mmCIF file of N, CA, C and O in Angstrom:
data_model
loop_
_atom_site.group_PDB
_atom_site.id
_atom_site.type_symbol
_atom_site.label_atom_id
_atom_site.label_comp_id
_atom_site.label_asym_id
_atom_site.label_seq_id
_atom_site.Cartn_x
_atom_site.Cartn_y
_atom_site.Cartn_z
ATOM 1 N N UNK L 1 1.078 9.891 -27.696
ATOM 2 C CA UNK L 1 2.284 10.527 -27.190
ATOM 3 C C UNK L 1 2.255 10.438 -25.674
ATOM 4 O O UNK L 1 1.332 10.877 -24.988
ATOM 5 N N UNK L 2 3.738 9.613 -25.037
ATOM 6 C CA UNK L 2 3.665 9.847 -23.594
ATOM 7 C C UNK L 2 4.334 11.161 -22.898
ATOM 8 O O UNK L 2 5.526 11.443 -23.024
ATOM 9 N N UNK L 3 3.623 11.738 -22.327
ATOM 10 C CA UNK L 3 4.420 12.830 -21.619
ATOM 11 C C UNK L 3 4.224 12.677 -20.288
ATOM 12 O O UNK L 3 3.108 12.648 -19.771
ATOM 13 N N UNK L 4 5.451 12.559 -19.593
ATOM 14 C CA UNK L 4 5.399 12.517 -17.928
ATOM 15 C C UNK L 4 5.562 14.063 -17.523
ATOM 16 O O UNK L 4 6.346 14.815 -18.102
ATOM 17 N N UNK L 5 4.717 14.456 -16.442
ATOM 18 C CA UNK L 5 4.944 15.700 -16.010
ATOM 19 C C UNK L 5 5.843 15.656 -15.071
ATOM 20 O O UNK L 5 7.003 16.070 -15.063
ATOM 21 N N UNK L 6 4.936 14.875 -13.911
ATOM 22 C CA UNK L 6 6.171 14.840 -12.679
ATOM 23 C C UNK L 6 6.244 13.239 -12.380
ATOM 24 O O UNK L 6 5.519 12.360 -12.846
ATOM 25 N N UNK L 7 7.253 13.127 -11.532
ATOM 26 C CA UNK L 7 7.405 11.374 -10.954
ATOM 27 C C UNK L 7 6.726 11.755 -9.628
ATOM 28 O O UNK L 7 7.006 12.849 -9.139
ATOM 29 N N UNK L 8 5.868 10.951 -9.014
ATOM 30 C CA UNK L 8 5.730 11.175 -7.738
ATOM 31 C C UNK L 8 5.927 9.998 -6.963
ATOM 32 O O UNK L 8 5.628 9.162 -7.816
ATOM 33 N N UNK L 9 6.226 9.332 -5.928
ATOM 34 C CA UNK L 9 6.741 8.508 -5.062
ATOM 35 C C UNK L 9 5.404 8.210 -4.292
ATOM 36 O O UNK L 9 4.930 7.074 -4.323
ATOM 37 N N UNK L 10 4.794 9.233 -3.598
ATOM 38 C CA UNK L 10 3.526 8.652 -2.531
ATOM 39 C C UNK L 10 2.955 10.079 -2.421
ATOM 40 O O UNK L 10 3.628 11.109 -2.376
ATOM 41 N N UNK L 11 1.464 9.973 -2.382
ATOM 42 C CA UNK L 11 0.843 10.539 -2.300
ATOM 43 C C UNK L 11 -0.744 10.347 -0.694
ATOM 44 O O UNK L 11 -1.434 9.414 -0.284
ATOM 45 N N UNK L 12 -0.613 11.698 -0.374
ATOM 46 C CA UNK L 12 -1.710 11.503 0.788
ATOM 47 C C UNK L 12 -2.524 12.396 0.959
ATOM 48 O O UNK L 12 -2.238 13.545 0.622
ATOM 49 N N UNK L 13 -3.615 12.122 1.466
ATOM 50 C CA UNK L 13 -5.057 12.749 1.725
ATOM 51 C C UNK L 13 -5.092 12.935 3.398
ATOM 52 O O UNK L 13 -5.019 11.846 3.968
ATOM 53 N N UNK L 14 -5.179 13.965 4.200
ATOM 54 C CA UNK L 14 -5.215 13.868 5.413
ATOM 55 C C UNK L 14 -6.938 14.704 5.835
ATOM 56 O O UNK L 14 -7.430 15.711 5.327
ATOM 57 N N UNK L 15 -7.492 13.800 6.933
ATOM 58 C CA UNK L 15 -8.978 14.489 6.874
ATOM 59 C C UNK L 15 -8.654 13.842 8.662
ATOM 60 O O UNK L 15 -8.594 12.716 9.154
ATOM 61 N N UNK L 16 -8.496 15.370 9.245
ATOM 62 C CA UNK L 16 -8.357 14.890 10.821
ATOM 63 C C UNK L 16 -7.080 13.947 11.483
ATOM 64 O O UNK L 16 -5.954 14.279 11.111
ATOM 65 N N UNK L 17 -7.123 13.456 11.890
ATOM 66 C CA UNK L 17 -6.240 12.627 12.075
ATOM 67 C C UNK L 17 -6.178 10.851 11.380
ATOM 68 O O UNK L 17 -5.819 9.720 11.707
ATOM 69 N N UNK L 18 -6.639 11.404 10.532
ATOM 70 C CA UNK L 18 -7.009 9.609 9.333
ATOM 71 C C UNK L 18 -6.048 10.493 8.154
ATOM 72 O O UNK L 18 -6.276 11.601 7.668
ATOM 73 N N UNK L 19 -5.002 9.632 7.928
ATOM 74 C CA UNK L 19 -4.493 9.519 6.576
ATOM 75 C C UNK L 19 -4.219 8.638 5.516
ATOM 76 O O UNK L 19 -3.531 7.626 5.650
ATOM 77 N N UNK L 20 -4.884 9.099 4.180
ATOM 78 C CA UNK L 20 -5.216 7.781 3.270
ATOM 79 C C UNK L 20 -3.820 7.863 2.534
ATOM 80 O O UNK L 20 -3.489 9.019 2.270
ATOM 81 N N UNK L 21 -2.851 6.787 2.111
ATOM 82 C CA UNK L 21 -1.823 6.786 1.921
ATOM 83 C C UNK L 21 -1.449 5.770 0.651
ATOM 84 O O UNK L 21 -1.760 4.579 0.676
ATOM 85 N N UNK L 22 -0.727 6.404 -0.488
ATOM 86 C CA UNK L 22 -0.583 5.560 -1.488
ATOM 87 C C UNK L 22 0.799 5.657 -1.849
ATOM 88 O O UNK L 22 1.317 6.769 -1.754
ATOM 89 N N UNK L 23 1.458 4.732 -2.228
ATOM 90 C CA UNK L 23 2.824 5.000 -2.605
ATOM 91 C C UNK L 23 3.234 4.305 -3.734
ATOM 92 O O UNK L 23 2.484 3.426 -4.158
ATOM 93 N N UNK L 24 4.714 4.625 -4.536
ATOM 94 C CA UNK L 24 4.036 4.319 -6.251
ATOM 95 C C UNK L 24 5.418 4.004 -6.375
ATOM 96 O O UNK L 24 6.274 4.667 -5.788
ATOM 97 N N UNK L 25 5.794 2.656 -7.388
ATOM 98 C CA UNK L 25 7.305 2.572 -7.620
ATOM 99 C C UNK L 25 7.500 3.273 -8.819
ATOM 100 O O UNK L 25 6.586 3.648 -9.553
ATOM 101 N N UNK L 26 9.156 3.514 -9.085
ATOM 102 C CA UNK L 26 9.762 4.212 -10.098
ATOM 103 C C UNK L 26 9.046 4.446 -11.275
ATOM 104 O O UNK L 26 8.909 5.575 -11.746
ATOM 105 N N UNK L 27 8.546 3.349 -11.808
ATOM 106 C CA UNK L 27 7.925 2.809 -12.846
ATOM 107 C C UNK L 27 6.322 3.664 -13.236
ATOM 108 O O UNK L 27 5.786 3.859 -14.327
ATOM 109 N N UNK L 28 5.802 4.115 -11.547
ATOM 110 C CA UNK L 28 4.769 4.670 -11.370
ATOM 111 C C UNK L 28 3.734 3.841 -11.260
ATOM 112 O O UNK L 28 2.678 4.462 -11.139
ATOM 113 N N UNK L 29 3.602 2.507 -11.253
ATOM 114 C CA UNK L 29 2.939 1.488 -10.494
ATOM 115 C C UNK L 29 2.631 1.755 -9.198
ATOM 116 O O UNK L 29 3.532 2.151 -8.459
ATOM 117 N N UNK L 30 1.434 1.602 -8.749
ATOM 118 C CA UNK L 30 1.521 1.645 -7.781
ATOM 119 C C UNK L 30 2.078 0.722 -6.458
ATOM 120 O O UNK L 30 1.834 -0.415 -6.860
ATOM 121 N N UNK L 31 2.701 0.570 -5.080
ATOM 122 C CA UNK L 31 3.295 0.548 -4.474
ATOM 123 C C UNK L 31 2.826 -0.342 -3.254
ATOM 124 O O UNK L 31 2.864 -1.555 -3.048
ATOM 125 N N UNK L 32 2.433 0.592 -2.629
ATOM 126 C CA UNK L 32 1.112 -0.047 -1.463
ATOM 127 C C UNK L 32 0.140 1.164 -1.254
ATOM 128 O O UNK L 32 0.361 2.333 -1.570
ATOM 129 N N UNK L 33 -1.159 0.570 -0.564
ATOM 130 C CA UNK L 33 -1.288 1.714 -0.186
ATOM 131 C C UNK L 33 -2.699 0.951 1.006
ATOM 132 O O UNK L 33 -3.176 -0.173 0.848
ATOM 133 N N UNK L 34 -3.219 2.241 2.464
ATOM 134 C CA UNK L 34 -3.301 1.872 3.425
ATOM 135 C C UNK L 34 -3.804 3.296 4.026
ATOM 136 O O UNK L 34 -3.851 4.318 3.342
ATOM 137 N N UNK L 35 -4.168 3.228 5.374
ATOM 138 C CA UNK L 35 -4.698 4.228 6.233
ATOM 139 C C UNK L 35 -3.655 4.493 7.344
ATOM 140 O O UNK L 35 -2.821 3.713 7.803
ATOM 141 N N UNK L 36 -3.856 5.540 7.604
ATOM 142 C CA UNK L 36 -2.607 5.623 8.845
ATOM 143 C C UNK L 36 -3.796 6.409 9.677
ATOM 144 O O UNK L 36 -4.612 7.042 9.008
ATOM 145 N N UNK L 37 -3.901 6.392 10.903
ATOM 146 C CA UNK L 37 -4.805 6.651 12.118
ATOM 147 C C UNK L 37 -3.975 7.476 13.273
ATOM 148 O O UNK L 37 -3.609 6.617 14.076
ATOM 149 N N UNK L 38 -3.608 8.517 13.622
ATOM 150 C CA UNK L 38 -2.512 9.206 14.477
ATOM 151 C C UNK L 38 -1.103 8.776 14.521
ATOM 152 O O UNK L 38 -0.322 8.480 15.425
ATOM 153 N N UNK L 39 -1.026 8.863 12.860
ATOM 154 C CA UNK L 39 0.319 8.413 11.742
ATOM 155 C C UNK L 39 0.879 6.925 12.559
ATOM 156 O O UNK L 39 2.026 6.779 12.983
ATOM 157 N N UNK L 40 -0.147 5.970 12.647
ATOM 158 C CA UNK L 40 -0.030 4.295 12.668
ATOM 159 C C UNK L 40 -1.129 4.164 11.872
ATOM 160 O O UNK L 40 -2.162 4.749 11.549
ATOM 161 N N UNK L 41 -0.001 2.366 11.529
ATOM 162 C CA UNK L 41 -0.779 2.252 10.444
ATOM 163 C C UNK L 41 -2.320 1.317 10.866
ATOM 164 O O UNK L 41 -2.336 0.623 11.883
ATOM 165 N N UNK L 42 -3.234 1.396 10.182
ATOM 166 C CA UNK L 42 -4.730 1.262 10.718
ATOM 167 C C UNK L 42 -5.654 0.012 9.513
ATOM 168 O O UNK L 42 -5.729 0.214 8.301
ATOM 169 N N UNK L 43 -6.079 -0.850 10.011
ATOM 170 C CA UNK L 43 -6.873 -1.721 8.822
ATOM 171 C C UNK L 43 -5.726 -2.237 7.814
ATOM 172 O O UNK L 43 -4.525 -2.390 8.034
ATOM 173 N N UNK L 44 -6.667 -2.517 6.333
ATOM 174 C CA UNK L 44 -6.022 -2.863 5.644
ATOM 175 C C UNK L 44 -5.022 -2.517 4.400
ATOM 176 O O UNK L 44 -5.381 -1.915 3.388
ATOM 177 N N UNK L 45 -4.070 -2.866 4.582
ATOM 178 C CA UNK L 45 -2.902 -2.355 3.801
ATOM 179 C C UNK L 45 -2.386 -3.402 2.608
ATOM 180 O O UNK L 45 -2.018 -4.524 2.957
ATOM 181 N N UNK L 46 -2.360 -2.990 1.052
ATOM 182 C CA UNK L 46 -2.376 -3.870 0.319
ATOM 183 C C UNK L 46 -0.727 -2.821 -0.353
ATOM 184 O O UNK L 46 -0.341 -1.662 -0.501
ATOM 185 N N UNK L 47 -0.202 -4.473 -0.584
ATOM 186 C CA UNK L 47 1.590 -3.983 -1.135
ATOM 187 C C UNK L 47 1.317 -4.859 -2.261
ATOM 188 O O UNK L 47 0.795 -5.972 -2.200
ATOM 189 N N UNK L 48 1.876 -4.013 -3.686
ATOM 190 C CA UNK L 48 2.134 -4.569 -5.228
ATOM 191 C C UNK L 48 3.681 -5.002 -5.936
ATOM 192 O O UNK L 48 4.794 -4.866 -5.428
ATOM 193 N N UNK L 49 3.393 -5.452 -7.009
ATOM 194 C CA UNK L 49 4.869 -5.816 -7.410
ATOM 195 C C UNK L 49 5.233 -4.335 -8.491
ATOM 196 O O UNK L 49 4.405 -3.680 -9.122
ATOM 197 N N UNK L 50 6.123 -4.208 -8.450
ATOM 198 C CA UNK L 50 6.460 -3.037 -9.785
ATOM 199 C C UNK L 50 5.937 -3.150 -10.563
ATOM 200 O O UNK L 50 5.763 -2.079 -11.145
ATOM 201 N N UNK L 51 5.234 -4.435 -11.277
ATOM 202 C CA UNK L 51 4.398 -4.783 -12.548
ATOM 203 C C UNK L 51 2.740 -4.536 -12.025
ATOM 204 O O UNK L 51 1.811 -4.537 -12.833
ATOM 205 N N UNK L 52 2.574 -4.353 -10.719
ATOM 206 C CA UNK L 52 1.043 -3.887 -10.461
ATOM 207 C C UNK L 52 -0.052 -5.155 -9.628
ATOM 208 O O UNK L 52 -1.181 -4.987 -9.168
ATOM 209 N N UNK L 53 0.944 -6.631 -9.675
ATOM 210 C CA UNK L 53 0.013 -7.554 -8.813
ATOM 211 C C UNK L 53 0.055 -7.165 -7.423
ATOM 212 O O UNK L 53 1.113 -6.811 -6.903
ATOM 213 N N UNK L 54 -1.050 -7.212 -6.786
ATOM 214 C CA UNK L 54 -0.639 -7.204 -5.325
ATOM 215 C C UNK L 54 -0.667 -8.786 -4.651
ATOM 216 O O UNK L 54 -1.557 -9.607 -4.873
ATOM 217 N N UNK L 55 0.398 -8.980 -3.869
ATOM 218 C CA UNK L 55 1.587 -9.517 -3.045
ATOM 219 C C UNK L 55 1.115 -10.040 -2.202
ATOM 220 O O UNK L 55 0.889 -11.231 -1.987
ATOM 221 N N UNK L 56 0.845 -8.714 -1.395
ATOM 222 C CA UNK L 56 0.539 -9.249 0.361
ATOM 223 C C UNK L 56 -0.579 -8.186 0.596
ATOM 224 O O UNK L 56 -0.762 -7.138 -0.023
ATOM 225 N N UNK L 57 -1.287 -8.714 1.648
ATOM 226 C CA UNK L 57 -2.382 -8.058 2.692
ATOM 227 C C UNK L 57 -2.082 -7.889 4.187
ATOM 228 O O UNK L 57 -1.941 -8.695 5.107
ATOM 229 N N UNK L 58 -2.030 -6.433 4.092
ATOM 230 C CA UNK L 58 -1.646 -6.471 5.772
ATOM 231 C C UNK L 58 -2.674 -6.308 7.239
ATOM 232 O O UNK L 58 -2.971 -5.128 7.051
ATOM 233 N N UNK L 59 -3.133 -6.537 8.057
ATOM 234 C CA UNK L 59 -3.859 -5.509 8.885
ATOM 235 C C UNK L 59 -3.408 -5.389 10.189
ATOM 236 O O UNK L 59 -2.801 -6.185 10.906
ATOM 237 N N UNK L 60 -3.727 -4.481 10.340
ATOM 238 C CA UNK L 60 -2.595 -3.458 11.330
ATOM 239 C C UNK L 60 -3.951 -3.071 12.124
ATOM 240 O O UNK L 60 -4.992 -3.007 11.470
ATOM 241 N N UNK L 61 -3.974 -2.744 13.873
ATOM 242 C CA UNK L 61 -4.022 -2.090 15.081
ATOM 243 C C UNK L 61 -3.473 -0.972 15.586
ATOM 244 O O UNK L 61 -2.350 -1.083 16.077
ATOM 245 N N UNK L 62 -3.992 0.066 15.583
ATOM 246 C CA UNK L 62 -2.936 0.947 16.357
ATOM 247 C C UNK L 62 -1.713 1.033 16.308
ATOM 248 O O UNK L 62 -0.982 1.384 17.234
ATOM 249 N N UNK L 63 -1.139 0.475 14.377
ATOM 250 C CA UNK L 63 0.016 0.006 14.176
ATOM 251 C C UNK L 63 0.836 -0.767 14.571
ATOM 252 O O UNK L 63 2.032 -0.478 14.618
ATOM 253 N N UNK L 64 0.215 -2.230 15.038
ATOM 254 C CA UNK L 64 0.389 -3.222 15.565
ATOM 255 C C UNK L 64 0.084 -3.862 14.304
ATOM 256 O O UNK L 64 -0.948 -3.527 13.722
ATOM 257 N N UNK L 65 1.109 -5.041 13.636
ATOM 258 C CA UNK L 65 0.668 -6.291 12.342
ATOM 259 C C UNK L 65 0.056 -6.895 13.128
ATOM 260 O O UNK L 65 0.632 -7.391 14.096
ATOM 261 N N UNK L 66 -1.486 -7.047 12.912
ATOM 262 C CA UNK L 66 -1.933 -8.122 13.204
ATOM 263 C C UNK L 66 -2.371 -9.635 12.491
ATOM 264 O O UNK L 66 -2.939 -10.490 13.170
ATOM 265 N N UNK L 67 -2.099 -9.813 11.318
ATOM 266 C CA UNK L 67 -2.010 -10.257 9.955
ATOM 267 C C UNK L 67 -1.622 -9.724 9.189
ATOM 268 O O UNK L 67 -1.689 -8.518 8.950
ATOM 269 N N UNK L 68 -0.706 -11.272 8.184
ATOM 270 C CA UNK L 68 -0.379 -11.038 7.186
ATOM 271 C C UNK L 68 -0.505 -12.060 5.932
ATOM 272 O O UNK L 68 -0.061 -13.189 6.144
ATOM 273 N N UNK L 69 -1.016 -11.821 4.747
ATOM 274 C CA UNK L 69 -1.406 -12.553 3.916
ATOM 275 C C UNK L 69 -0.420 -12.296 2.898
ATOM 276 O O UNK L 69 -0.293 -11.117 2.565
ATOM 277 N N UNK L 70 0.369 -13.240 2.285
ATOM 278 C CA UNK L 70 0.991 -13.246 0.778
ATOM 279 C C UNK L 70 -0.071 -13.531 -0.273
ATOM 280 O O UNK L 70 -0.758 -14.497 0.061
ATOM 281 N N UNK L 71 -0.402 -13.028 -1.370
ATOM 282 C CA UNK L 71 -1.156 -13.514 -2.557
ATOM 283 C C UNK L 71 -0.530 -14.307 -3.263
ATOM 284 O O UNK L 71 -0.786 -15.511 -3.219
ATOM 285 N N UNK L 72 0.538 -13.738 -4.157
ATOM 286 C CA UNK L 72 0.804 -13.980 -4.996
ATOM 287 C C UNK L 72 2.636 -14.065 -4.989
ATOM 288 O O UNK L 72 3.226 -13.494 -4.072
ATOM 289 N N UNK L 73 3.374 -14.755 -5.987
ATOM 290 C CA UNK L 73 4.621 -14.415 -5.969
ATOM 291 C C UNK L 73 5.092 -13.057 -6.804
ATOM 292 O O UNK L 73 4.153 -12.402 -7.255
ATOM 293 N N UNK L 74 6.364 -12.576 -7.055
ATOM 294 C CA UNK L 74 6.539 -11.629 -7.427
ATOM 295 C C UNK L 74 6.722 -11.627 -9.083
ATOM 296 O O UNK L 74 7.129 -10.636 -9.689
ATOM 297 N N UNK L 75 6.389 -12.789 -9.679
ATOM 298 C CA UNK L 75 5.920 -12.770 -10.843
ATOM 299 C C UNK L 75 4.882 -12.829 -11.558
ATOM 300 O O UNK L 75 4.626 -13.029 -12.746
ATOM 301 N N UNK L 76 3.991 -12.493 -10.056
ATOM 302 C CA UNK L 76 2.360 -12.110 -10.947
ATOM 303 C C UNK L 76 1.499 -13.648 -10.672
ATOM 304 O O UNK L 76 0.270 -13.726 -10.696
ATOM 305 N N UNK L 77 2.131 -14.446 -10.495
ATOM 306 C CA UNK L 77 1.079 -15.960 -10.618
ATOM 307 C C UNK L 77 0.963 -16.290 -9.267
ATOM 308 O O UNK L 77 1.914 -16.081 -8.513
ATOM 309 N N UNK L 78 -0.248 -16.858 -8.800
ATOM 310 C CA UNK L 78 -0.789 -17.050 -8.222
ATOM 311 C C UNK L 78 -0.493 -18.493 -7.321
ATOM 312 O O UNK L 78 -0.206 -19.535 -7.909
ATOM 313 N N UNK L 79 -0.585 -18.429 -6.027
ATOM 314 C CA UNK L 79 0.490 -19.550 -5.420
ATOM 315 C C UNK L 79 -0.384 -20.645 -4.901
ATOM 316 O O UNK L 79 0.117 -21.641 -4.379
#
């Protein structure tokens, strides 16, 4: 039996000024998720498809893109 309690959209952990950050599509897949460092974004940041592959790789500076990697297309296979 499925029972949904709640939908949640994104969820975060804050310890000081480091926040661990996850965010989730409709579906409840998860979304992306990443560090934010004096709320910029910090290191590496990984974004998924609604079906759950992840996409792209980001890494970020002081919320500066400093790279960006595509994985995959948005149908899951591998490019």
């Amino acid at each position: 039996i499925g029972i949904t309690i709640a939908n949640v959209s994104s969820f975060q952990v804050t310890n000081n000024d480091t926040t661990h950050i996850q965010t989730y599509h409709s579906n409840g897949n998860i979304e992306s998720k990443g560090i934010k460092v004096h709320r910029l974004k910090e290191g590496e940041w990984t974004y998924y498809t609604d079906k759950g592959f992840p996409y792209k790789i980001e890494r970020y500076r002081t919320g500066k893109l400093l790279r960006s990697l595509n994985l995959r297309d948005y149908s899951g296979s591998s490019k």
